[in-house]
CSV table of C-alpha atoms (C1' of nucleotides) in Angstrom, one decimal:
chain,number,residue,atom,x,y,z
A,1,UNK,CA,11.1,-25.5,25.1
A,2,UNK,CA,9.5,-22.9,27.0
A,3,UNK,CA,7.6,-19.9,25.1
A,4,UNK,CA,10.3,-17.2,25.3
A,5,UNK,CA,12.9,-19.6,23.4
A,6,UNK,CA,10.0,-20.6,21.1
A,7,UNK,CA,9.8,-16.9,20.3
A,8,UNK,CA,13.3,-16.9,19.5
A,9,UNK,CA,13.4,-19.8,17.7
A,10,UNK,CA,10.6,-18.4,15.4
A,11,UNK,CA,12.8,-15.0,14.8
A,12,UNK,CA,10.0,-13.3,16.0
A,13,UNK,CA,11.9,-11.3,18.7
A,14,UNK,CA,13.7,-8.1,17.3
A,15,UNK,CA,14.3,-6.1,20.4
A,16,UNK,CA,13.9,-6.2,24.4
A,17,UNK,CA,14.7,-4.1,27.1
A,18,UNK,CA,15.7,-6.5,29.6
A,19,UNK,CA,15.9,-9.9,28.2
A,20,UNK,CA,16.4,-11.7,31.6
A,21,UNK,CA,13.4,-10.3,33.4
A,22,UNK,CA,11.2,-10.7,30.4
A,23,UNK,CA,12.1,-14.3,29.9
A,24,UNK,CA,11.5,-14.7,33.6
A,25,UNK,CA,8.0,-13.2,33.4
A,26,UNK,CA,6.9,-14.6,30.2
A,27,UNK,CA,8.1,-18.1,31.0
A,28,UNK,CA,6.2,-18.3,34.2
A,29,UNK,CA,3.0,-16.7,33.0
A,30,UNK,CA,3.4,-13.5,34.9
A,31,UNK,CA,3.2,-11.1,32.2
A,32,UNK,CA,0.2,-8.7,31.8
A,33,UNK,CA,1.2,-7.1,28.5
A,34,UNK,CA,-0.4,-4.9,26.0
A,35,UNK,CA,-0.2,-4.3,22.2
A,36,UNK,CA,-1.7,-1.3,20.7
A,37,UNK,CA,-3.6,-1.4,17.4
A,38,UNK,CA,-4.7,2.1,16.1
A,39,UNK,CA,-7.9,1.8,13.9
A,40,UNK,CA,-6.3,3.3,10.8
A,41,UNK,CA,-8.6,1.2,8.4
A,42,UNK,CA,-12.0,-0.9,8.7
A,43,UNK,CA,-10.0,-4.3,8.5
A,44,UNK,CA,-7.0,-5.7,10.0
A,45,UNK,CA,-4.1,-6.6,7.9
A,46,UNK,CA,-1.2,-9.1,8.1
A,47,UNK,CA,1.0,-6.9,10.4
A,48,UNK,CA,-1.9,-6.8,12.9
A,49,UNK,CA,-2.1,-10.7,12.5
A,50,UNK,CA,1.4,-11.3,13.9
A,51,UNK,CA,0.7,-9.1,16.6
A,52,UNK,CA,-2.3,-11.1,17.2
A,53,UNK,CA,-0.2,-14.3,17.0
A,54,UNK,CA,2.0,-13.2,19.7
A,55,UNK,CA,-0.8,-12.2,21.9
A,56,UNK,CA,-2.3,-15.9,21.3
A,57,UNK,CA,1.3,-17.7,21.9
A,58,UNK,CA,1.7,-15.8,25.2
A,59,UNK,CA,-1.8,-16.2,26.0
A,60,UNK,CA,-1.7,-19.9,25.8
A,61,UNK,CA,1.3,-19.7,28.1
A,62,UNK,CA,-0.8,-18.3,30.6
A,63,UNK,CA,0.1,-14.6,30.1
A,64,UNK,CA,-2.5,-11.9,30.3
A,65,UNK,CA,-3.1,-9.8,27.0
A,66,UNK,CA,-4.4,-6.3,27.1
A,67,UNK,CA,-5.5,-5.1,23.6
A,68,UNK,CA,-5.4,-1.4,23.4
A,69,UNK,CA,-7.7,0.3,20.7
A,70,UNK,CA,-6.2,3.5,19.6
A,71,UNK,CA,-9.4,5.4,19.6
A,72,UNK,CA,-7.4,8.5,21.2
A,73,UNK,CA,-4.1,7.9,19.4
A,74,UNK,CA,-5.8,7.3,16.2
A,75,UNK,CA,-6.9,11.1,16.3
A,76,UNK,CA,-3.4,11.8,15.9
A,77,UNK,CA,-1.6,9.1,13.8
A,78,UNK,CA,1.9,7.7,14.4
A,79,UNK,CA,4.8,9.4,12.3
A,80,UNK,CA,7.0,6.4,13.0
A,81,UNK,CA,8.7,5.5,9.9
A,82,UNK,CA,6.3,7.3,7.7
A,83,UNK,CA,7.4,9.8,4.9
A,84,UNK,CA,4.1,11.5,5.2
A,85,UNK,CA,1.7,12.6,7.5
A,86,UNK,CA,-1.3,10.2,7.8
A,87,UNK,CA,-4.7,11.6,6.3
A,88,UNK,CA,-6.6,12.8,9.6
A,89,UNK,CA,-9.5,10.7,10.3
A,90,UNK,CA,-12.7,11.9,11.6
A,91,UNK,CA,-14.2,10.5,15.1
A,92,UNK,CA,-16.8,8.6,13.2
A,93,UNK,CA,-14.5,6.7,11.0
A,94,UNK,CA,-12.3,6.1,13.9
A,95,UNK,CA,-15.4,4.5,15.7
A,96,UNK,CA,-16.5,2.5,13.2
A,97,UNK,CA,-13.0,1.2,12.5
A,98,UNK,CA,-12.8,0.2,16.0
A,99,UNK,CA,-15.9,-1.9,15.8
A,100,UNK,CA,-14.7,-3.6,12.6
A,101,UNK,CA,-11.2,-4.4,14.8
A,102,UNK,CA,-13.1,-5.8,17.6
A,103,UNK,CA,-15.4,-8.5,15.6
A,104,UNK,CA,-12.1,-9.6,14.0
A,105,UNK,CA,-10.0,-9.8,17.0
A,106,UNK,CA,-12.5,-11.9,18.9
A,107,UNK,CA,-11.6,-14.7,16.7
A,108,UNK,CA,-8.1,-14.8,17.8
A,109,UNK,CA,-7.7,-13.9,21.3
A,110,UNK,CA,-10.2,-15.5,23.9
A,111,UNK,CA,-11.8,-12.7,26.0
A,112,UNK,CA,-13.3,-15.1,28.3
A,113,UNK,CA,-13.2,-14.4,32.2
A,114,UNK,CA,-10.1,-12.5,33.2
A,115,UNK,CA,-8.0,-14.2,30.4
A,116,UNK,CA,-7.8,-10.8,28.3
A,117,UNK,CA,-8.9,-7.2,28.4
A,118,UNK,CA,-9.6,-5.1,25.9
A,119,UNK,CA,-9.4,-1.1,26.3
A,120,UNK,CA,-9.7,2.0,24.3
A,121,UNK,CA,-7.3,4.8,25.3
A,122,UNK,CA,-9.9,7.4,23.9
A,123,UNK,CA,-11.4,6.9,27.3
A,124,UNK,CA,-8.6,8.6,29.2
A,125,UNK,CA,-6.5,10.4,26.3
A,126,UNK,CA,-9.9,12.5,25.2
A,127,UNK,CA,-10.4,14.1,28.5
A,128,UNK,CA,-6.7,15.1,29.3
A,129,UNK,CA,-6.2,18.7,30.1
A,130,UNK,CA,-3.3,20.5,28.2
A,131,UNK,CA,-1.6,22.3,30.9
A,132,UNK,CA,-2.0,19.5,33.4
A,133,UNK,CA,-0.5,17.0,30.8
A,134,UNK,CA,2.4,19.1,29.9
A,135,UNK,CA,3.3,19.5,33.5
A,136,UNK,CA,2.8,16.1,34.5
A,137,UNK,CA,4.2,14.3,31.5
A,138,UNK,CA,5.8,16.7,29.0
A,139,UNK,CA,8.5,17.8,31.5
A,140,UNK,CA,9.8,14.4,31.5
A,141,UNK,CA,10.6,14.2,27.6
A,142,UNK,CA,13.4,15.5,26.1
A,143,UNK,CA,12.7,17.1,22.5
A,144,UNK,CA,16.5,16.3,21.8
A,145,UNK,CA,16.1,12.9,22.2
A,146,UNK,CA,12.9,12.5,20.5
A,147,UNK,CA,14.2,14.1,17.6
A,148,UNK,CA,17.2,11.6,17.5
A,149,UNK,CA,14.9,8.9,17.2
A,150,UNK,CA,15.6,6.6,14.1
A,151,UNK,CA,11.9,6.6,13.3
A,152,UNK,CA,11.7,10.0,12.8
A,153,UNK,CA,14.7,10.5,10.7
A,154,UNK,CA,12.9,10.7,7.3
A,155,UNK,CA,10.5,13.2,9.1
A,156,UNK,CA,13.1,15.4,9.6
A,157,UNK,CA,13.9,15.8,6.3
A,158,UNK,CA,10.4,16.4,4.8
A,159,UNK,CA,9.0,18.0,8.0
A,160,UNK,CA,7.2,16.8,11.0
A,161,UNK,CA,4.4,18.7,12.7
A,162,UNK,CA,4.3,19.5,16.3
A,163,UNK,CA,0.8,17.6,16.2
A,164,UNK,CA,2.5,14.3,15.4
A,165,UNK,CA,5.3,14.6,17.7
A,166,UNK,CA,2.9,14.1,20.4
A,167,UNK,CA,1.9,10.8,19.2
A,168,UNK,CA,4.8,9.4,21.2
A,169,UNK,CA,3.7,11.0,24.4
A,170,UNK,CA,0.3,9.9,24.1
A,171,UNK,CA,1.6,6.2,23.5
A,172,UNK,CA,3.8,6.5,26.5
A,173,UNK,CA,1.2,8.0,28.7
A,174,UNK,CA,-0.9,4.7,27.5
A,175,UNK,CA,2.0,2.6,29.1
A,176,UNK,CA,2.1,4.6,32.0
A,177,UNK,CA,-1.8,4.5,32.3
A,178,UNK,CA,-2.2,1.1,32.0
A,179,UNK,CA,0.7,-0.1,34.3
A,180,UNK,CA,-0.8,2.0,37.1
A,181,UNK,CA,-4.6,1.0,36.6
A,182,UNK,CA,-4.0,-2.8,35.2
A,183,UNK,CA,-0.7,-3.7,36.4
A,184,UNK,CA,0.3,-4.1,32.8
A,185,UNK,CA,4.0,-4.7,33.0
A,186,UNK,CA,5.1,-5.0,29.5
A,187,UNK,CA,4.5,-3.7,26.1
A,188,UNK,CA,4.9,-5.4,22.5
A,189,UNK,CA,4.8,-3.8,19.1
A,190,UNK,CA,6.2,-3.8,15.8
A,191,UNK,CA,9.8,-3.1,15.5
A,192,UNK,CA,9.0,0.5,14.3
A,193,UNK,CA,7.5,1.1,17.5
A,194,UNK,CA,10.6,0.9,19.5
A,195,UNK,CA,10.9,4.5,20.3
A,196,UNK,CA,7.5,4.7,21.5
A,197,UNK,CA,7.7,1.9,23.5
A,198,UNK,CA,11.0,2.9,25.3
A,199,UNK,CA,9.0,6.4,26.0
A,200,UNK,CA,6.8,4.5,28.2
A,201,UNK,CA,9.1,2.6,30.1
A,202,UNK,CA,10.9,5.9,30.5
A,203,UNK,CA,8.0,7.6,31.8
A,204,UNK,CA,7.0,4.8,34.0
A,205,UNK,CA,10.3,4.8,35.8
A,206,UNK,CA,10.4,8.5,36.0
A,207,UNK,CA,6.8,9.1,37.6
A,208,UNK,CA,6.9,5.8,39.7
A,209,UNK,CA,10.3,4.7,39.8
A,210,UNK,CA,9.4,1.4,38.8
A,211,UNK,CA,10.4,-0.9,35.8
A,212,UNK,CA,8.3,-1.9,33.0
A,213,UNK,CA,9.5,-3.9,29.9
A,214,UNK,CA,9.0,-3.8,26.1
A,215,UNK,CA,9.7,-5.9,23.4
A,216,UNK,CA,9.3,-5.9,19.7
A,217,UNK,CA,8.3,-8.1,17.1
A,218,UNK,CA,10.6,-8.6,14.1
A,219,UNK,CA,9.0,-6.9,11.1
A,220,UNK,CA,8.1,-9.5,8.2
A,221,UNK,CA,10.4,-8.4,5.4
A,222,UNK,CA,10.9,-10.5,2.3
A,223,UNK,CA,14.4,-11.3,0.8
A,224,UNK,CA,14.5,-7.7,-0.9
A,225,UNK,CA,13.8,-6.1,2.3
A,226,UNK,CA,10.1,-4.7,1.6
A,227,UNK,CA,7.3,-5.3,4.0
A,228,UNK,CA,5.4,-8.2,3.3
A,229,UNK,CA,1.8,-8.5,3.2
A,230,UNK,CA,1.3,-5.5,0.7
A,231,UNK,CA,0.2,-6.0,-2.9
A,232,UNK,CA,0.2,-3.4,-5.5
A,233,UNK,CA,-3.5,-2.9,-5.1
A,234,UNK,CA,-2.7,-2.3,-1.3
A,235,UNK,CA,-2.5,-4.3,1.8
A,236,UNK,CA,-3.4,-8.1,2.2
A,237,UNK,CA,-6.6,-7.6,4.2
A,238,UNK,CA,-8.2,-10.4,7.2
A,239,UNK,CA,-11.5,-9.3,6.1
A,240,UNK,CA,-12.8,-11.6,3.5
A,241,UNK,CA,-14.8,-8.8,1.9
A,242,UNK,CA,-11.6,-6.9,1.1
A,243,UNK,CA,-9.2,-9.7,0.4
A,244,UNK,CA,-11.0,-12.9,-0.7
A,245,UNK,CA,-9.7,-16.2,1.0
A,246,UNK,CA,-8.9,-17.2,-2.5
A,247,UNK,CA,-6.9,-14.1,-3.1
A,248,UNK,CA,-5.5,-14.4,0.4
A,249,UNK,CA,-4.4,-18.2,-0.3
A,250,UNK,CA,-2.7,-17.1,-3.6
A,251,UNK,CA,-0.7,-14.3,-1.8
A,252,UNK,CA,0.9,-16.7,0.1
A,253,UNK,CA,1.1,-19.6,-2.5
A,254,UNK,CA,3.2,-17.2,-4.5
A,255,UNK,CA,5.5,-15.6,-2.0
A,256,UNK,CA,9.4,-16.1,-3.2
A,257,UNK,CA,11.2,-19.2,-2.4
A,258,UNK,CA,13.6,-17.6,-0.1
A,259,UNK,CA,10.8,-16.1,2.3
A,260,UNK,CA,8.6,-19.4,2.4
A,261,UNK,CA,10.5,-21.0,5.6
A,262,UNK,CA,10.6,-17.7,7.2
A,263,UNK,CA,6.8,-17.1,6.8
A,264,UNK,CA,5.7,-20.5,8.1
A,265,UNK,CA,8.0,-19.8,11.1
A,266,UNK,CA,7.1,-16.9,11.9
A,267,UNK,CA,3.3,-17.1,11.4
A,268,UNK,CA,1.9,-20.3,11.6
A,269,UNK,CA,1.6,-22.4,14.9
A,270,UNK,CA,3.0,-25.7,13.2
A,271,UNK,CA,5.6,-27.2,15.5
A,272,UNK,CA,9.0,-26.3,15.2
A,273,UNK,CA,10.2,-29.8,14.6
A,274,UNK,CA,8.0,-30.0,11.4
A,275,UNK,CA,9.1,-26.7,10.4
A,276,UNK,CA,12.7,-27.7,10.8
A,277,UNK,CA,12.5,-30.5,8.8
A,278,UNK,CA,10.9,-28.4,6.0
A,279,UNK,CA,14.1,-26.3,6.3
A,280,UNK,CA,16.0,-28.9,4.3
A,281,UNK,CA,13.5,-29.0,1.3
A,282,UNK,CA,14.9,-27.1,-1.9
A,283,UNK,CA,13.7,-26.4,-5.4
A,284,UNK,CA,10.3,-27.3,-6.6
A,285,UNK,CA,9.8,-29.0,-3.4
A,286,UNK,CA,9.4,-25.6,-1.9
A,287,UNK,CA,6.1,-25.4,-3.7
A,288,UNK,CA,4.8,-27.9,-1.3
A,289,UNK,CA,6.1,-25.7,1.5
A,290,UNK,CA,4.3,-22.6,-0.2
A,291,UNK,CA,1.0,-24.9,-0.2
A,292,UNK,CA,1.3,-25.8,3.4
A,293,UNK,CA,1.9,-21.9,4.2
A,294,UNK,CA,-0.8,-20.6,2.3
A,295,UNK,CA,-3.3,-23.5,3.8
A,296,UNK,CA,-2.3,-22.9,7.1
A,297,UNK,CA,-2.8,-19.2,7.2
A,298,UNK,CA,-6.1,-19.2,5.4
A,299,UNK,CA,-7.3,-21.7,7.9
A,300,UNK,CA,-6.2,-19.3,10.9
A,301,UNK,CA,-7.9,-16.3,9.4
A,302,UNK,CA,-11.0,-17.8,7.6
A,303,UNK,CA,-11.3,-21.1,9.0
A,304,UNK,CA,-10.6,-24.8,7.7
A,305,UNK,CA,-13.5,-25.1,5.5
A,306,UNK,CA,-12.6,-21.9,3.5
A,307,UNK,CA,-8.9,-22.9,3.3
A,308,UNK,CA,-9.8,-26.2,1.7
A,309,UNK,CA,-12.1,-24.1,-0.9
A,310,UNK,CA,-9.4,-21.9,-1.7
A,311,UNK,CA,-6.8,-24.9,-2.0
A,312,UNK,CA,-9.3,-26.7,-4.3
A,313,UNK,CA,-10.0,-23.8,-6.5
A,314,UNK,CA,-6.3,-23.1,-6.4
A,315,UNK,CA,-5.4,-27.0,-7.7
A,316,UNK,CA,-8.4,-27.1,-10.0
A,317,UNK,CA,-7.3,-23.8,-11.8
A,318,UNK,CA,-3.6,-24.7,-11.8
A,319,UNK,CA,-3.1,-28.2,-11.9
A,320,UNK,CA,-6.3,-29.8,-13.7
A,321,UNK,CA,-8.1,-26.6,-14.9
A,322,UNK,CA,-11.7,-28.2,-14.6
A,323,UNK,CA,-13.4,-27.1,-11.4
A,324,UNK,CA,-14.6,-23.7,-11.3
A,325,UNK,CA,-16.7,-23.7,-8.2
A,326,UNK,CA,-15.0,-21.3,-6.2
A,327,UNK,CA,-13.9,-19.0,-9.0
A,328,UNK,CA,-14.7,-15.2,-8.6
A,329,UNK,CA,-17.7,-14.7,-10.8
A,330,UNK,CA,-19.8,-12.1,-11.9
A,331,UNK,CA,-23.6,-12.2,-13.4
A,332,UNK,CA,-24.0,-10.4,-16.5
A,333,UNK,CA,-27.3,-8.4,-17.2
A,334,UNK,CA,-29.4,-9.3,-20.3
A,335,UNK,CA,-29.4,-5.8,-21.4
A,336,UNK,CA,-25.9,-5.6,-21.9
A,337,UNK,CA,-26.4,-8.1,-24.8
A,338,UNK,CA,-26.9,-6.8,-28.1
A,339,UNK,CA,-28.4,-9.1,-30.5
A,340,UNK,CA,-27.9,-12.0,-27.9
A,341,UNK,CA,-24.3,-11.3,-28.1
A,342,UNK,CA,-21.6,-9.3,-25.9
A,343,UNK,CA,-18.3,-8.3,-27.1
A,344,UNK,CA,-15.1,-9.7,-25.2
A,345,UNK,CA,-13.7,-6.4,-24.2
A,346,UNK,CA,-17.0,-5.2,-22.9
A,347,UNK,CA,-17.5,-8.6,-21.0
A,348,UNK,CA,-13.9,-8.3,-19.4
A,349,UNK,CA,-14.7,-4.8,-18.3
A,350,UNK,CA,-18.2,-5.4,-16.8
A,351,UNK,CA,-16.4,-8.5,-15.1
A,352,UNK,CA,-13.6,-6.1,-13.6
A,353,UNK,CA,-11.0,-8.0,-15.0
A,354,UNK,CA,-9.6,-4.9,-16.8
A,355,UNK,CA,-10.2,-1.3,-15.8
A,356,UNK,CA,-10.7,-0.2,-19.3
A,357,UNK,CA,-11.6,-1.3,-22.9
A,358,UNK,CA,-8.2,-0.1,-24.1
A,359,UNK,CA,-7.0,-2.3,-21.3
A,360,UNK,CA,-8.7,-5.4,-22.3
A,361,UNK,CA,-7.8,-4.7,-26.0
A,362,UNK,CA,-4.2,-4.8,-25.2
A,363,UNK,CA,-4.2,-7.8,-23.1
A,364,UNK,CA,-6.2,-9.8,-25.9
A,365,UNK,CA,-3.9,-8.3,-28.8
A,366,UNK,CA,-1.0,-9.7,-26.6
A,367,UNK,CA,-2.2,-13.2,-26.4
A,368,UNK,CA,-3.0,-13.1,-22.9
A,369,UNK,CA,-7.0,-14.1,-22.7
A,370,UNK,CA,-8.6,-17.3,-22.7
A,371,UNK,CA,-12.4,-18.1,-22.9
A,372,UNK,CA,-12.9,-21.6,-22.0
A,373,UNK,CA,-9.4,-22.2,-22.3
A,374,UNK,CA,-9.4,-21.3,-26.2
A,375,UNK,CA,-7.3,-18.4,-26.8
A,376,UNK,CA,-9.0,-15.1,-27.9
A,377,UNK,CA,-7.4,-13.9,-30.9
A,378,UNK,CA,-9.7,-10.9,-32.2
A,379,UNK,CA,-10.7,-8.2,-30.1
A,380,UNK,CA,-14.0,-8.6,-32.3
A,381,UNK,CA,-15.0,-11.7,-30.7
A,382,UNK,CA,-18.5,-12.0,-29.4
A,383,UNK,CA,-19.8,-14.4,-26.4
A,384,UNK,CA,-23.2,-15.5,-26.8
A,385,UNK,CA,-26.2,-15.7,-24.6
A,386,UNK,CA,-26.2,-19.6,-25.0
A,387,UNK,CA,-22.7,-19.7,-23.9
A,388,UNK,CA,-23.4,-17.3,-20.8
A,389,UNK,CA,-26.2,-19.3,-19.9
A,390,UNK,CA,-23.9,-22.5,-19.1
A,391,UNK,CA,-21.2,-19.9,-17.8
A,392,UNK,CA,-18.1,-18.9,-19.6
A,393,UNK,CA,-14.6,-19.1,-17.8
A,394,UNK,CA,-12.6,-16.2,-18.6
A,395,UNK,CA,-8.6,-16.3,-18.1
A,396,UNK,CA,-6.5,-13.4,-18.1
A,397,UNK,CA,-2.9,-14.3,-18.1
A,398,UNK,CA,-1.8,-17.1,-15.7
A,399,UNK,CA,-3.5,-16.2,-12.7
A,400,UNK,CA,-6.8,-14.3,-13.1
A,401,UNK,CA,-9.9,-16.4,-13.7
A,402,UNK,CA,-13.0,-15.3,-13.7
A,403,UNK,CA,-16.6,-16.7,-14.3
A,404,UNK,CA,-19.4,-14.8,-16.2
A,405,UNK,CA,-22.8,-16.2,-16.4
A,406,UNK,CA,-26.4,-15.2,-17.1
A,407,UNK,CA,-29.6,-16.3,-15.4
B,1,G,C1',6.7,38.2,9.1
B,2,G,C1',11.0,38.5,5.2
B,3,A,C1',14.1,35.9,1.1
B,4,G,C1',14.4,31.9,-2.2
B,5,G,C1',12.5,27.2,-4.5
B,6,A,C1',9.3,23.4,-5.7
B,7,G,C1',4.3,21.0,-7.2
B,8,U,C1',4.2,16.8,-13.9
B,9,U,C1',0.8,10.7,-15.2
B,10,C,C1',0.6,4.8,-10.2
B,11,C,C1',5.6,6.5,-7.8
B,12,C,C1',10.4,8.4,-8.8
B,13,G,C1',11.8,12.2,-12.3
B,14,A,C1',13.3,14.7,-17.7
B,15,G,C1',10.4,18.5,-20.0
B,16,U,C1',10.8,26.3,-20.2
B,17,G,C1',5.3,28.2,-26.6
B,18,G,C1',3.9,24.0,-31.7
B,19,C,C1',8.0,18.0,-33.5
B,20,C,C1',3.8,16.6,-26.0
B,21,A,C1',-0.5,11.7,-24.4
B,22,A,C1',4.7,14.3,-22.5
B,23,A,C1',12.1,11.4,-22.1
B,24,G,C1',14.4,7.8,-18.7
B,25,G,C1',13.8,4.6,-14.4
B,26,G,C1',10.7,2.1,-10.9
B,27,G,C1',6.2,-0.6,-10.4
B,28,G,C1',1.8,-2.9,-12.9
B,29,C,C1',0.1,-5.8,-17.0
B,30,A,C1',0.8,-9.4,-21.0
B,31,G,C1',4.1,-12.9,-23.8
B,32,A,C1',8.6,-16.3,-23.9
B,33,C,C1',11.4,-19.7,-20.1
B,34,U,C1',9.8,-22.3,-15.5
B,35,G,C1',7.8,-24.5,-10.3
B,36,U,C1',1.5,-20.9,-9.8
B,37,A,C1',8.6,-18.8,-7.4
B,38,A,C1',13.3,-16.1,-8.8
B,39,A,C1',16.2,-13.9,-12.3
B,40,U,C1',16.5,-13.0,-17.6
B,41,C,C1',14.4,-11.5,-22.3
B,42,U,C1',10.5,-9.1,-25.5
B,43,G,C1',6.1,-6.0,-25.7
B,44,U,C1',2.8,-2.6,-23.3
B,45,U,C1',1.1,0.9,-19.4
B,46,G,C1',-4.5,7.9,-19.8
B,47,G,C1',-9.6,7.0,-22.2
B,48,C,C1',-12.9,6.3,-26.4
B,49,A,C1',-12.5,4.8,-31.4
B,50,G,C1',-9.3,2.9,-34.9
B,51,U,C1',-5.1,6.8,-37.7
B,52,G,C1',-8.8,10.5,-35.3
B,53,C,C1',-11.2,13.1,-31.3
B,54,C,C1',-11.6,13.8,-25.8
B,55,U,C1',-9.7,14.5,-20.9
B,56,U,C1',-4.6,15.1,-18.2
B,57,C,C1',1.2,18.7,-16.1
B,58,G,C1',-1.3,21.9,-7.8
B,59,G,C1',-6.2,25.8,-8.6
B,60,U,C1',-8.7,29.5,-11.3
B,61,G,C1',-8.3,33.4,-14.7
B,62,G,C1',-5.5,35.6,-18.9
B,63,U,C1',-2.0,36.5,-22.9
B,64,U,C1',-1.3,33.6,-28.1
B,65,C,C1',-3.2,31.2,-34.1
B,66,G,C1',-1.2,27.5,-30.3
B,67,A,C1',0.3,26.7,-22.9
B,68,A,C1',3.1,21.6,-19.0
B,69,U,C1',6.1,25.7,-20.8
B,70,C,C1',4.6,32.9,-20.5
B,71,C,C1',1.5,36.5,-17.0
B,72,A,C1',-1.7,37.6,-12.6
B,73,C,C1',-4.1,35.8,-8.7
B,74,C,C1',-4.9,31.5,-5.1
B,75,U,C1',-3.1,27.2,-2.7
B,76,U,C1',0.0,23.4,-0.8
B,77,C,C1',5.3,21.9,0.5
B,78,C,C1',10.7,22.8,1.2
B,79,U,C1',15.0,25.7,2.3
B,80,C,C1',17.0,30.1,4.7
B,81,C,C1',16.4,34.4,8.1
B,82,A,C1',13.2,36.2,12.7
RNA sequence: GGAGGAGUUCCCGAGUGGCCAAAGGGGGCAGACUGUAAAUCUGUUGGCAGUGCCUUCGGUGGUUCGAAUCCACCUUCCUCCA
């Protein structure tokens, strides 16, 4: 099975401009393709990860990836599929985010000798001359067409500024620029990028009379139709400081039954034969599939050792309930103790398990807090210094564990 | 530039002088049931204390014994006209 067929089998391909040509180029390692990453935060997240995986797969098949960092487009912000305008970022933040992206990407993509290129569109976008740009590029865009794009639909109801409308033109210009200067003949991206990408192929055709191709990656949606990789607290980050390997592991460990196999197929590098076997699993057996998913992904992002740690911690907590070596922990300062003790509620707030004492009180009253596996039945309960010296295991609900200790 | 409408708690959204820490829904959290899943049911969802206080309805002032609610100015957004 060749790479294009494999991508298809994994369900990664959403839309393509010319299937025959793309298959031909990709399968024979003749593609130089780019994917753009706008520096919207100081860490990559799961959505980026999919794109990076795709890059890696294609790179392994002999194609040449171009990573495009959006130092210029980030100054605008892509309005596609959004209900509100993004907050404008200062150039300093953009630069900082780019640096963070670079570090994380180097883990996945081999940038060695002519194997991959990294560019920043700030290098050409920032020095564009407005009038020249309008005359050279602007003439080729029909506002009527742009507004018809599906991705602007929501924005046409709530308002879309001229500023943001230009994003599509910038992205199209990027493709044109890379085509001309780097021989980049293909662009990949999330499915929400489809219109922007078509803008690029169209521009290349009009200006140079040549064909370039675009392909989008299926958005990773759960069975309810929501984007995956988001929690109530925000995105699931790849940066260990923003989402710890344990949290990352747990996120995937807890995906819906209906979504496990899809995730394994789309996100992991496990061979398809093995995945097809797992497809037959049902009921509680899916729990094993979830473990595999969680382990494989944690391994890809944080390395094998961290993945093992996360898995051990998870087993310890949910299966045997003994080992607490990888539990998040907080050191309690001795000044916080009054008469050698600290109140449970204060302790929980101190550890960040709850946001306020009121919240802590509620959870305790609802019977959701255990200290060293013993249910706390009074909000007046105190923890002694002696207990803290050996370390206290606090459990809130089923999934939040925390260790508090004193030195 | 002109005319109208809107801004409420994490989100959506009710509330047009006291009964408002503010309906309802979503989401979150906890409990039951389970497989660390889903669905379902129950409780809870500003803060600090414990039956009272403090802060909150875009912002700043004002009217009033009392303001999310009335008035003035400012601000942001939306719709229509140019």
